[in-house]
Amino acid sequence: MKISIDWLKDFVDFDLPADQLAAVLTNLGLESTVETATYDFTGVVVGRIDAVEPLAGSDHLSICQVNLGDTVVPVVCGAPNVTQGIKVPVAKVGAILPYGVKIKKTKIRGQTSQGMICAENELQLSDEQSGIMILDEQATMGQDLQEYLKSRRATTLDLDLTPNRGDCFGHLGVARDLAAKWNTSLRVPASAITEGPIPIDDLATVTITAPEGCHRYVARVITGVTVGPSPEWLVKRLESVGLRAINNVVDASNYVLLELGHPLHIFDYDRLAGHHIDVHFAREGQSFTTLDGVERELGGHHLLIADDHGPVALAGIMGGVQSEVTDQTVNLFIESAYFAPSVIRRGAKSLDLSTDASKRFERDTDIEGLVLALERVTSLVAELAGGSVAQGMIDVYPQVHEPKEIDLSVPFTNRLLGTDLSAGQLVGDLGRLGIAATLIVEETLRCVVPLSRPELTQPVDLIEEIARLEGYDSLPAVEGVEVRLGAFIPDTQAHFSQVRDTLVPWGFHEHLANTLTHRKYTGLFTDVPAIELQNPLSQELAYLRTALLPGLLQAVVFNERRRQKNIQLFEIGAVHHRNDRAYNQTRETFKLGLVVSAGKGTGDVHWKRPVEKDVYYLKGVVARLLQSLALPASTFVPAEAEHLTSVLRVSSNGVMLGFLGEVDETVRQIFGLGNRVVVVELDLDQLGQLSRKGDDHYRDVIPYPVVERDIALEVPLTTSAGDLLDTCWQKGGKYLRDVRIFDLYSGKGIDQDKKSLAFRLYFQSADRTLKDGEVDQQVQRIIDALHLKHQAHWRRS
Amino acid sequence: MSLHTDIRRVRAEFDDRLKAVQARLAAGLDGSEHAEQLRIDFLGRKGAVAGLFAGLGALSPKERPAAGQQLNALKEAIAGAVSDLQPGPSQEDRPSAPQLDLTLPGDPIPLGSTHPVTQIESKIKNIFARIGFSIYYGPEVETEFYNFEALNFQADHPARDMQDTFYLSKDLLLRTHTSNNQIHAMEAMKPPLRIIMPGRVFRNEAINARSHCQFHQIEGLVVDRQVSMAELKGTMTHFARELYGPDTRTRFRPSYFPFTEPSAEMDIYWGLETDRDHRITKGTGWLEILGCGMVHPNVFKAVDLDPLKWTGYAFGMGLERMAMLKWGIGDIRLFFEGDLRFLRQF
């Protein structure tokens, strides 16, 4: 909300620069910034139109002689309101207007034009484009327009109000907080009404059929007004906070809204059928055309102001077309009411219609202050538009609101704030805020909260008020805190950072993809039931992701298109699917996804042998990763999985962790991948559990030598290395420490349907040096078993 | 003992394999791979000869010199035979640079990165871990109760407008803040509590440079018998100094969150030196860092804790915002695109 500093001074005295005032308000909880005007033009000055003549050959253009103080230049202008003697903004030759428009000397129908007379929209000062902007008569010719505008502009603050401060939705409320802070007096605006002879009851009646929606309705009638333009002081005030003047009646109502924060509604009295107002809820499906000309379908929760023929306003939100005040209006019916905040909010929300009025009503309003608002607007209208105020006021107030009483404990206040304030200090602070506090028993204050602060309902609300007034910055801050050892709990995601620390040195970059995704991605790598959003931003972001791989693959494509090489990404994040047994009907699992753009490490130096990035590379990465997490007995078993080729199922201790493989052609097409990509997605929750149970014991370093034996085997092409390794282990005896495959060869020298695999076997005993003979015997047993089981032929060379 | 035997065995093995390779070459076949394998098997770092050298350690100091000489002789003999097979290093191994040139760049050692949001998160976790906070996590898909009601967001209250929400059904939504974890934590554990709760949150906001439909927060909660606003202020000030440097100035000002009362916002003094400083601090020099406050009694009531017995404070901050400030990142979308040109900088 915009606040004018001049306007504030109507109610409270102060002498502070704008930025310091903004700081005071911010420290009171009314976050404020000084509005600084910025103009997007240069070279525009004040000029006076000394002469206007129609331009020959045109039906709407004129040629003006414009006095710029030191020179008079000819300017062609097409505006309807161009008149001799007025002062206007003139963009001189060389001026630059918004959007970079540069003003040049031109010829129009043979007439030289040296500049341009501007409308407000051409200078981006407003949307006004019906004619050129007319400046003040006192403006100095030749003065730079920016200087002129700045000198006329009242300094305003922009207030970012929190939802609990409905009381500061007008200048008076802000001034009330300032007066309390500074402990100075507040000038509440006065109203002087001279009533005419006709009693209001003879002119109008009000009934409330829905007292749960409308708690109070007060009204006055003014007859014989003259609707016309508002005086300049009023126009300027409204403009200073960004409102455009309309006519004296509407302007008065807006003025009081901005002054007191209470919304008012003024009806054309003669258009109220039966001169009777009733407040009731709409019928389901009833329609009503609001002031903005939109016909709206209502629900049973919409509160209506109706005359004897039907609705005339959507209560607390917007008026209707047919009872609107127009230039012809002579008699007025002025409404000031209290509507239940939740009713207005629900109504405005369901119509997606938020107005100045609804915003205030839904933050709760002052049920007593609404009388002052009515008196203020009545006296203002009478002053500006004349007429006779009917005698008396209608006041329908079925259930009178009583000010709330809250008992506040002094020790509790000090305990919560960490302060040592006395009861007297608290009474003083609260008193300045208009909250009457008295000591009822020792150390307990009974506090009477004025109806202007309806959001204060509990002791803690009052404690915040006290803290606010004392100043948060002046409250104490402790130097030390107590750590309770019993309150420690283990970090269930501690292994996440271990995973990151392992992957980063291998060149993987961490990505965070969007949890929200397109439906087409949710079924790619899993068939779990995906969860759909009811109100998505777009179809692209309408589902919760069921896997991390789609997001990672999107990132791969993103990078491929930007010619990035060596794409290796990982993500740690949650995926979701429906699970009706959970309280939130969701199963949320943390996963680890890895993607590697396959091929030789492009961009590497060529005289070094680059590592081929393929499924073996990723298998190596995952194997090492699982090892670093001390996972027991990890296995990689060839398997099948949707949309993957060269697939391995990764498990540990019999628990499935995920699939590893290369994405298939379908996926490559869906994502538009250029390169081949190898991927893996692992269940991090399972991984964490296994890791905690994992094998991380130290084994003594053995002082006896390791005996190595190499064997080369020729086996059928289809024999899997994994099976051969298994046999080695089965027949390796108790001294076999490790088996590694160090060569794989097929081609020249080997039968076409065969391949050669070379194994290195490592033997070691924990308590002695092994004899060659026993190792050789063991190797022979392994070779025999390999031959028997896998038709492996030992290549003695 | 039997080093001698070993040497003889290795020599015999080598001669066998050498003959095979020589036979291939004699037959006009390509023997380069075999020759290379021979070199690796016998002279490689883990080759047979190296294995024998490793066995030297097991010998007594007296025996060692003689054995060493024998091994050296074996090594030289094998090396000679192998190099006779191959005129030079294999094609693949030979550097294309003709001679030693130490001004050539070093090997391209791979190095990835953790995400900037992760980096900020772990930094903040560490600061709080040092002053006795544990870590606790909660779900991203949440019910109205945990995300709003229990946190004293009343239905039909404008406070709900503070957070545009993605709904999955009438009662289910994507959490709009990590504050839902406060409720889970207080349900799951008895006070005293001293925890931080990081996580991803969602808002139904258009994606542009300044806002995104997802971001990350860290929530904090302390519940005990004598927790005061003074402790909140002291702890948050300590945190700000740990994160932004020991001379950091902080400012607390009233704010509003339905689940805390009194509520506050903490600003740090950022300065007004550059145009960017002016822009991001709206000309005040102060920058909002986190929201905090004393746990609202209604929140305690929602989890069956007696608000007269327990007091507490809570705080929360946005990680992307902090990362953007720290590194001068101007566009929040960069965090979620996976652009390597961005990620490689962290």
PDB file of N, CA, C and O in Angstrom, chain A residues 415-470:
ATOM      1  N   ARG A 415       9.524 -14.230  30.505  1.00  0.00           N
ATOM      2  CA  ARG A 415      10.135 -15.518  30.192  1.00  0.00           C
ATOM      3  C   ARG A 415      10.220 -15.694  28.671  1.00  0.00           C
ATOM      4  O   ARG A 415      11.236 -16.136  28.132  1.00  0.00           O
ATOM      5  N   LEU A 416       9.163 -15.301  28.001  1.00  0.00           N
ATOM      6  CA  LEU A 416       9.142 -15.495  26.551  1.00  0.00           C
ATOM      7  C   LEU A 416      10.097 -14.540  25.846  1.00  0.00           C
ATOM      8  O   LEU A 416      10.738 -14.905  24.854  1.00  0.00           O
ATOM      9  N   LEU A 417      10.190 -13.328  26.338  1.00  0.00           N
ATOM     10  CA  LEU A 417      11.040 -12.352  25.661  1.00  0.00           C
ATOM     11  C   LEU A 417      12.479 -12.387  26.170  1.00  0.00           C
ATOM     12  O   LEU A 417      13.383 -11.864  25.513  1.00  0.00           O
ATOM     13  N   GLY A 418      12.677 -12.995  27.337  1.00  0.00           N
ATOM     14  CA  GLY A 418      14.014 -12.961  27.936  1.00  0.00           C
ATOM     15  C   GLY A 418      14.309 -11.593  28.524  1.00  0.00           C
ATOM     16  O   GLY A 418      15.469 -11.183  28.605  1.00  0.00           O
ATOM     17  N   THR A 419      13.262 -10.891  28.923  1.00  0.00           N
ATOM     18  CA  THR A 419      13.418  -9.521  29.432  1.00  0.00           C
ATOM     19  C   THR A 419      13.185  -9.480  30.937  1.00  0.00           C
ATOM     20  O   THR A 419      12.919 -10.503  31.579  1.00  0.00           O
ATOM     21  N   ASP A 420      13.232  -8.274  31.482  1.00  0.00           N
ATOM     22  CA  ASP A 420      12.987  -8.074  32.895  1.00  0.00           C
ATOM     23  C   ASP A 420      12.122  -6.818  33.034  1.00  0.00           C
ATOM     24  O   ASP A 420      12.471  -5.877  33.727  1.00  0.00           O
ATOM     25  N   LEU A 421      10.998  -6.820  32.335  1.00  0.00           N
ATOM     26  CA  LEU A 421      10.129  -5.637  32.321  1.00  0.00           C
ATOM     27  C   LEU A 421       9.187  -5.682  33.525  1.00  0.00           C
ATOM     28  O   LEU A 421       8.705  -6.751  33.903  1.00  0.00           O
ATOM     29  N   SER A 422       8.921  -4.516  34.080  1.00  0.00           N
ATOM     30  CA  SER A 422       8.015  -4.458  35.227  1.00  0.00           C
ATOM     31  C   SER A 422       6.573  -4.375  34.734  1.00  0.00           C
ATOM     32  O   SER A 422       6.315  -4.033  33.575  1.00  0.00           O
ATOM     33  N   ALA A 423       5.632  -4.673  35.644  1.00  0.00           N
ATOM     34  CA  ALA A 423       4.217  -4.571  35.296  1.00  0.00           C
ATOM     35  C   ALA A 423       3.902  -3.164  34.824  1.00  0.00           C
ATOM     36  O   ALA A 423       3.156  -2.959  33.867  1.00  0.00           O
ATOM     37  N   GLY A 424       4.516  -2.186  35.486  1.00  0.00           N
ATOM     38  CA  GLY A 424       4.264  -0.790  35.125  1.00  0.00           C
ATOM     39  C   GLY A 424       4.696  -0.488  33.691  1.00  0.00           C
ATOM     40  O   GLY A 424       3.978   0.177  32.940  1.00  0.00           O
ATOM     41  N   GLN A 425       5.861  -1.015  33.299  1.00  0.00           N
ATOM     42  CA  GLN A 425       6.328  -0.788  31.926  1.00  0.00           C
ATOM     43  C   GLN A 425       5.356  -1.394  30.921  1.00  0.00           C
ATOM     44  O   GLN A 425       5.075  -0.801  29.890  1.00  0.00           O
ATOM     45  N   LEU A 426       4.879  -2.590  31.245  1.00  0.00           N
ATOM     46  CA  LEU A 426       3.950  -3.251  30.323  1.00  0.00           C
ATOM     47  C   LEU A 426       2.665  -2.450  30.199  1.00  0.00           C
ATOM     48  O   LEU A 426       2.142  -2.249  29.096  1.00  0.00           O
ATOM     49  N   VAL A 427       2.142  -1.976  31.334  1.00  0.00           N
ATOM     50  CA  VAL A 427       0.918  -1.175  31.302  1.00  0.00           C
ATOM     51  C   VAL A 427       1.135   0.058  30.436  1.00  0.00           C
ATOM     52  O   VAL A 427       0.296   0.425  29.616  1.00  0.00           O
ATOM     53  N   GLY A 428       2.310   0.669  30.585  1.00  0.00           N
ATOM     54  CA  GLY A 428       2.629   1.865  29.811  1.00  0.00           C
ATOM     55  C   GLY A 428       2.671   1.571  28.314  1.00  0.00           C
ATOM     56  O   GLY A 428       2.050   2.267  27.511  1.00  0.00           O
ATOM     57  N   ASP A 429       3.399   0.512  27.934  1.00  0.00           N
ATOM     58  CA  ASP A 429       3.514   0.148  26.519  1.00  0.00           C
ATOM     59  C   ASP A 429       2.140  -0.131  25.914  1.00  0.00           C
ATOM     60  O   ASP A 429       1.795   0.362  24.837  1.00  0.00           O
ATOM     61  N   LEU A 430       1.358  -0.941  26.631  1.00  0.00           N
ATOM     62  CA  LEU A 430       0.048  -1.323  26.102  1.00  0.00           C
ATOM     63  C   LEU A 430      -0.857  -0.093  26.013  1.00  0.00           C
ATOM     64  O   LEU A 430      -1.605   0.060  25.041  1.00  0.00           O
ATOM     65  N   GLY A 431      -0.762   0.778  27.008  1.00  0.00           N
ATOM     66  CA  GLY A 431      -1.583   1.985  27.019  1.00  0.00           C
ATOM     67  C   GLY A 431      -1.342   2.845  25.785  1.00  0.00           C
ATOM     68  O   GLY A 431      -2.280   3.379  25.188  1.00  0.00           O
ATOM     69  N   ARG A 432      -0.085   2.948  25.395  1.00  0.00           N
ATOM     70  CA  ARG A 432       0.225   3.759  24.210  1.00  0.00           C
ATOM     71  C   ARG A 432      -0.425   3.183  22.956  1.00  0.00           C
ATOM     72  O   ARG A 432      -0.692   3.872  21.989  1.00  0.00           O
ATOM     73  N   LEU A 433      -0.668   1.883  22.963  1.00  0.00           N
ATOM     74  CA  LEU A 433      -1.312   1.236  21.808  1.00  0.00           C
ATOM     75  C   LEU A 433      -2.837   1.241  21.952  1.00  0.00           C
ATOM     76  O   LEU A 433      -3.534   0.610  21.160  1.00  0.00           O
ATOM     77  N   GLY A 434      -3.324   1.915  22.988  1.00  0.00           N
ATOM     78  CA  GLY A 434      -4.774   1.976  23.181  1.00  0.00           C
ATOM     79  C   GLY A 434      -5.322   0.753  23.881  1.00  0.00           C
ATOM     80  O   GLY A 434      -6.534   0.515  23.888  1.00  0.00           O
ATOM     81  N   ILE A 435      -4.439  -0.062  24.467  1.00  0.00           N
ATOM     82  CA  ILE A 435      -4.876  -1.253  25.188  1.00  0.00           C
ATOM     83  C   ILE A 435      -4.825  -0.936  26.679  1.00  0.00           C
ATOM     84  O   ILE A 435      -3.749  -0.697  27.233  1.00  0.00           O
ATOM     85  N   ALA A 436      -5.995  -0.878  27.308  1.00  0.00           N
ATOM     86  CA  ALA A 436      -6.050  -0.512  28.719  1.00  0.00           C
ATOM     87  C   ALA A 436      -5.716  -1.734  29.552  1.00  0.00           C
ATOM     88  O   ALA A 436      -6.419  -2.742  29.518  1.00  0.00           O
ATOM     89  N   ALA A 437      -4.627  -1.659  30.320  1.00  0.00           N
ATOM     90  CA  ALA A 437      -4.214  -2.794  31.136  1.00  0.00           C
ATOM     91  C   ALA A 437      -4.239  -2.393  32.604  1.00  0.00           C
ATOM     92  O   ALA A 437      -3.794  -1.308  32.968  1.00  0.00           O
ATOM     93  N   THR A 438      -4.792  -3.276  33.424  1.00  0.00           N
ATOM     94  CA  THR A 438      -4.786  -3.032  34.871  1.00  0.00           C
ATOM     95  C   THR A 438      -4.329  -4.302  35.568  1.00  0.00           C
ATOM     96  O   THR A 438      -4.620  -5.419  35.121  1.00  0.00           O
ATOM     97  N   LEU A 439      -3.642  -4.108  36.684  1.00  0.00           N
ATOM     98  CA  LEU A 439      -3.163  -5.236  37.463  1.00  0.00           C
ATOM     99  C   LEU A 439      -4.344  -5.826  38.216  1.00  0.00           C
ATOM    100  O   LEU A 439      -4.943  -5.149  39.053  1.00  0.00           O
ATOM    101  N   ILE A 440      -4.751  -7.068  37.948  1.00  0.00           N
ATOM    102  CA  ILE A 440      -5.884  -7.637  38.674  1.00  0.00           C
ATOM    103  C   ILE A 440      -5.430  -8.475  39.863  1.00  0.00           C
ATOM    104  O   ILE A 440      -5.932  -8.334  40.953  1.00  0.00           O
ATOM    105  N   VAL A 441      -4.494  -9.356  39.651  1.00  0.00           N
ATOM    106  CA  VAL A 441      -3.870 -10.004  40.803  1.00  0.00           C
ATOM    107  C   VAL A 441      -2.383  -9.757  40.636  1.00  0.00           C
ATOM    108  O   VAL A 441      -1.944  -9.227  39.619  1.00  0.00           O
ATOM    109  N   GLU A 442      -1.644 -10.169  41.619  1.00  0.00           N
ATOM    110  CA  GLU A 442      -0.216  -9.945  41.528  1.00  0.00           C
ATOM    111  C   GLU A 442       0.315 -10.552  40.236  1.00  0.00           C
ATOM    112  O   GLU A 442       0.071 -11.724  39.946  1.00  0.00           O
ATOM    113  N   GLU A 443       1.018  -9.778  39.473  1.00  0.00           N
ATOM    114  CA  GLU A 443       1.711 -10.228  38.267  1.00  0.00           C
ATOM    115  C   GLU A 443       0.796 -10.635  37.128  1.00  0.00           C
ATOM    116  O   GLU A 443       1.246 -11.255  36.174  1.00  0.00           O
ATOM    117  N   THR A 444      -0.463 -10.333  37.174  1.00  0.00           N
ATOM    118  CA  THR A 444      -1.335 -10.567  36.025  1.00  0.00           C
ATOM    119  C   THR A 444      -2.060  -9.283  35.651  1.00  0.00           C
ATOM    120  O   THR A 444      -2.645  -8.621  36.507  1.00  0.00           O
ATOM    121  N   LEU A 445      -2.004  -8.967  34.347  1.00  0.00           N
ATOM    122  CA  LEU A 445      -2.661  -7.759  33.858  1.00  0.00           C
ATOM    123  C   LEU A 445      -3.915  -8.146  33.103  1.00  0.00           C
ATOM    124  O   LEU A 445      -3.897  -9.084  32.306  1.00  0.00           O
ATOM    125  N   ARG A 446      -5.006  -7.428  33.382  1.00  0.00           N
ATOM    126  CA  ARG A 446      -6.182  -7.616  32.536  1.00  0.00           C
ATOM    127  C   ARG A 446      -6.136  -6.534  31.468  1.00  0.00           C
ATOM    128  O   ARG A 446      -6.090  -5.350  31.764  1.00  0.00           O
ATOM    129  N   CYS A 447      -6.148  -6.955  30.209  1.00  0.00           N
ATOM    130  CA  CYS A 447      -5.955  -6.012  29.109  1.00  0.00           C
ATOM    131  C   CYS A 447      -7.223  -5.935  28.277  1.00  0.00           C
ATOM    132  O   CYS A 447      -7.753  -6.967  27.851  1.00  0.00           O
ATOM    133  N   VAL A 448      -7.695  -4.727  28.048  1.00  0.00           N
ATOM    134  CA  VAL A 448      -8.885  -4.527  27.219  1.00  0.00           C
ATOM    135  C   VAL A 448      -8.426  -4.053  25.841  1.00  0.00           C
ATOM    136  O   VAL A 448      -7.831  -2.985  25.699  1.00  0.00           O
ATOM    137  N   VAL A 449      -8.684  -4.893  24.836  1.00  0.00           N
ATOM    138  CA  VAL A 449      -8.181  -4.615  23.484  1.00  0.00           C
ATOM    139  C   VAL A 449      -9.239  -3.853  22.695  1.00  0.00           C
ATOM    140  O   VAL A 449     -10.382  -4.312  22.597  1.00  0.00           O
ATOM    141  N   PRO A 450      -8.893  -2.698  22.151  1.00  0.00           N
ATOM    142  CA  PRO A 450      -9.891  -1.931  21.388  1.00  0.00           C
ATOM    143  C   PRO A 450     -10.331  -2.697  20.139  1.00  0.00           C
ATOM    144  O   PRO A 450      -9.578  -3.510  19.602  1.00  0.00           O
ATOM    145  N   LEU A 451     -11.549  -2.433  19.704  1.00  0.00           N
ATOM    146  CA  LEU A 451     -12.094  -3.153  18.546  1.00  0.00           C
ATOM    147  C   LEU A 451     -11.366  -2.819  17.256  1.00  0.00           C
ATOM    148  O   LEU A 451     -11.558  -3.477  16.233  1.00  0.00           O
ATOM    149  N   SER A 452     -10.503  -1.798  17.302  1.00  0.00           N
ATOM    150  CA  SER A 452      -9.726  -1.474  16.104  1.00  0.00           C
ATOM    151  C   SER A 452      -8.588  -2.469  15.892  1.00  0.00           C
ATOM    152  O   SER A 452      -7.952  -2.456  14.846  1.00  0.00           O
ATOM    153  N   ARG A 453      -8.338  -3.340  16.869  1.00  0.00           N
ATOM    154  CA  ARG A 453      -7.272  -4.335  16.712  1.00  0.00           C
ATOM    155  C   ARG A 453      -7.835  -5.751  16.880  1.00  0.00           C
ATOM    156  O   ARG A 453      -7.440  -6.488  17.782  1.00  0.00           O
ATOM    157  N   PRO A 454      -8.741  -6.155  16.006  1.00  0.00           N
ATOM    158  CA  PRO A 454      -9.418  -7.439  16.205  1.00  0.00           C
ATOM    159  C   PRO A 454      -8.494  -8.648  16.156  1.00  0.00           C
ATOM    160  O   PRO A 454      -8.857  -9.718  16.640  1.00  0.00           O
ATOM    161  N   GLU A 455      -7.302  -8.505  15.578  1.00  0.00           N
ATOM    162  CA  GLU A 455      -6.437  -9.687  15.452  1.00  0.00           C
ATOM    163  C   GLU A 455      -5.690 -10.001  16.748  1.00  0.00           C
ATOM    164  O   GLU A 455      -5.034 -11.036  16.841  1.00  0.00           O
ATOM    165  N   LEU A 456      -5.780  -9.127  17.737  1.00  0.00           N
ATOM    166  CA  LEU A 456      -5.126  -9.418  19.013  1.00  0.00           C
ATOM    167  C   LEU A 456      -6.079 -10.241  19.870  1.00  0.00           C
ATOM    168  O   LEU A 456      -7.071  -9.727  20.371  1.00  0.00           O
ATOM    169  N   THR A 457      -5.793 -11.531  20.003  1.00  0.00           N
ATOM    170  CA  THR A 457      -6.739 -12.408  20.697  1.00  0.00           C
ATOM    171  C   THR A 457      -6.111 -13.191  21.840  1.00  0.00           C
ATOM    172  O   THR A 457      -6.823 -13.784  22.634  1.00  0.00           O
ATOM    173  N   GLN A 458      -4.786 -13.243  21.920  1.00  0.00           N
ATOM    174  CA  GLN A 458      -4.141 -14.105  22.909  1.00  0.00           C
ATOM    175  C   GLN A 458      -3.032 -13.338  23.616  1.00  0.00           C
ATOM    176  O   GLN A 458      -2.520 -12.350  23.083  1.00  0.00           O
ATOM    177  N   PRO A 459      -2.612 -13.835  24.780  1.00  0.00           N
ATOM    178  CA  PRO A 459      -1.509 -13.170  25.479  1.00  0.00           C
ATOM    179  C   PRO A 459      -0.280 -12.964  24.591  1.00  0.00           C
ATOM    180  O   PRO A 459       0.321 -11.895  24.613  1.00  0.00           O
ATOM    181  N   VAL A 460       0.066 -13.999  23.771  1.00  0.00           N
ATOM    182  CA  VAL A 460       1.277 -13.836  22.955  1.00  0.00           C
ATOM    183  C   VAL A 460       1.147 -12.691  21.957  1.00  0.00           C
ATOM    184  O   VAL A 460       2.143 -12.067  21.590  1.00  0.00           O
ATOM    185  N   ASP A 461      -0.106 -12.413  21.527  1.00  0.00           N
ATOM    186  CA  ASP A 461      -0.294 -11.282  20.609  1.00  0.00           C
ATOM    187  C   ASP A 461       0.081  -9.979  21.310  1.00  0.00           C
ATOM    188  O   ASP A 461       0.676  -9.080  20.708  1.00  0.00           O
ATOM    189  N   LEU A 462      -0.286  -9.888  22.589  1.00  0.00           N
ATOM    190  CA  LEU A 462       0.051  -8.684  23.346  1.00  0.00           C
ATOM    191  C   LEU A 462       1.556  -8.609  23.597  1.00  0.00           C
ATOM    192  O   LEU A 462       2.150  -7.540  23.569  1.00  0.00           O
ATOM    193  N   ILE A 463       2.155  -9.783  23.792  1.00  0.00           N
ATOM    194  CA  ILE A 463       3.607  -9.805  24.020  1.00  0.00           C
ATOM    195  C   ILE A 463       4.322  -9.287  22.771  1.00  0.00           C
ATOM    196  O   ILE A 463       5.287  -8.533  22.862  1.00  0.00           O
ATOM    197  N   GLU A 464       3.806  -9.670  21.616  1.00  0.00           N
ATOM    198  CA  GLU A 464       4.421  -9.145  20.393  1.00  0.00           C
ATOM    199  C   GLU A 464       4.251  -7.626  20.308  1.00  0.00           C
ATOM    200  O   GLU A 464       5.166  -6.911  19.885  1.00  0.00           O
ATOM    201  N   GLU A 465       3.090  -7.133  20.717  1.00  0.00           N
ATOM    202  CA  GLU A 465       2.869  -5.686  20.698  1.00  0.00           C
ATOM    203  C   GLU A 465       3.887  -4.981  21.591  1.00  0.00           C
ATOM    204  O   GLU A 465       4.452  -3.948  21.230  1.00  0.00           O
ATOM    205  N   ILE A 466       4.116  -5.568  22.768  1.00  0.00           N
ATOM    206  CA  ILE A 466       5.083  -4.981  23.703  1.00  0.00           C
ATOM    207  C   ILE A 466       6.483  -5.002  23.085  1.00  0.00           C
ATOM    208  O   ILE A 466       7.203  -4.015  23.099  1.00  0.00           O
ATOM    209  N   ALA A 467       6.828  -6.155  22.489  1.00  0.00           N
ATOM    210  CA  ALA A 467       8.151  -6.290  21.874  1.00  0.00           C
ATOM    211  C   ALA A 467       8.322  -5.289  20.736  1.00  0.00           C
ATOM    212  O   ALA A 467       9.371  -4.682  20.565  1.00  0.00           O
ATOM    213  N   ARG A 468       7.250  -5.121  19.976  1.00  0.00           N
ATOM    214  CA  ARG A 468       7.273  -4.189  18.848  1.00  0.00           C
ATOM    215  C   ARG A 468       7.553  -2.769  19.327  1.00  0.00           C
ATOM    216  O   ARG A 468       8.350  -2.035  18.760  1.00  0.00           O
ATOM    217  N   LEU A 469       6.864  -2.408  20.386  1.00  0.00           N
ATOM    218  CA  LEU A 469       6.985  -1.048  20.879  1.00  0.00           C
ATOM    219  C   LEU A 469       8.349  -0.828  21.542  1.00  0.00           C
ATOM    220  O   LEU A 469       8.960   0.224  21.380  1.00  0.00           O
ATOM    221  N   GLU A 470       8.789  -1.823  22.289  1.00  0.00           N
ATOM    222  CA  GLU A 470      10.119  -1.711  22.895  1.00  0.00           C
ATOM    223  C   GLU A 470      11.185  -1.673  21.797  1.00  0.00           C
ATOM    224  O   GLU A 470      12.245  -1.081  21.967  1.00  0.00           O
TER     225      GLU A 470
END
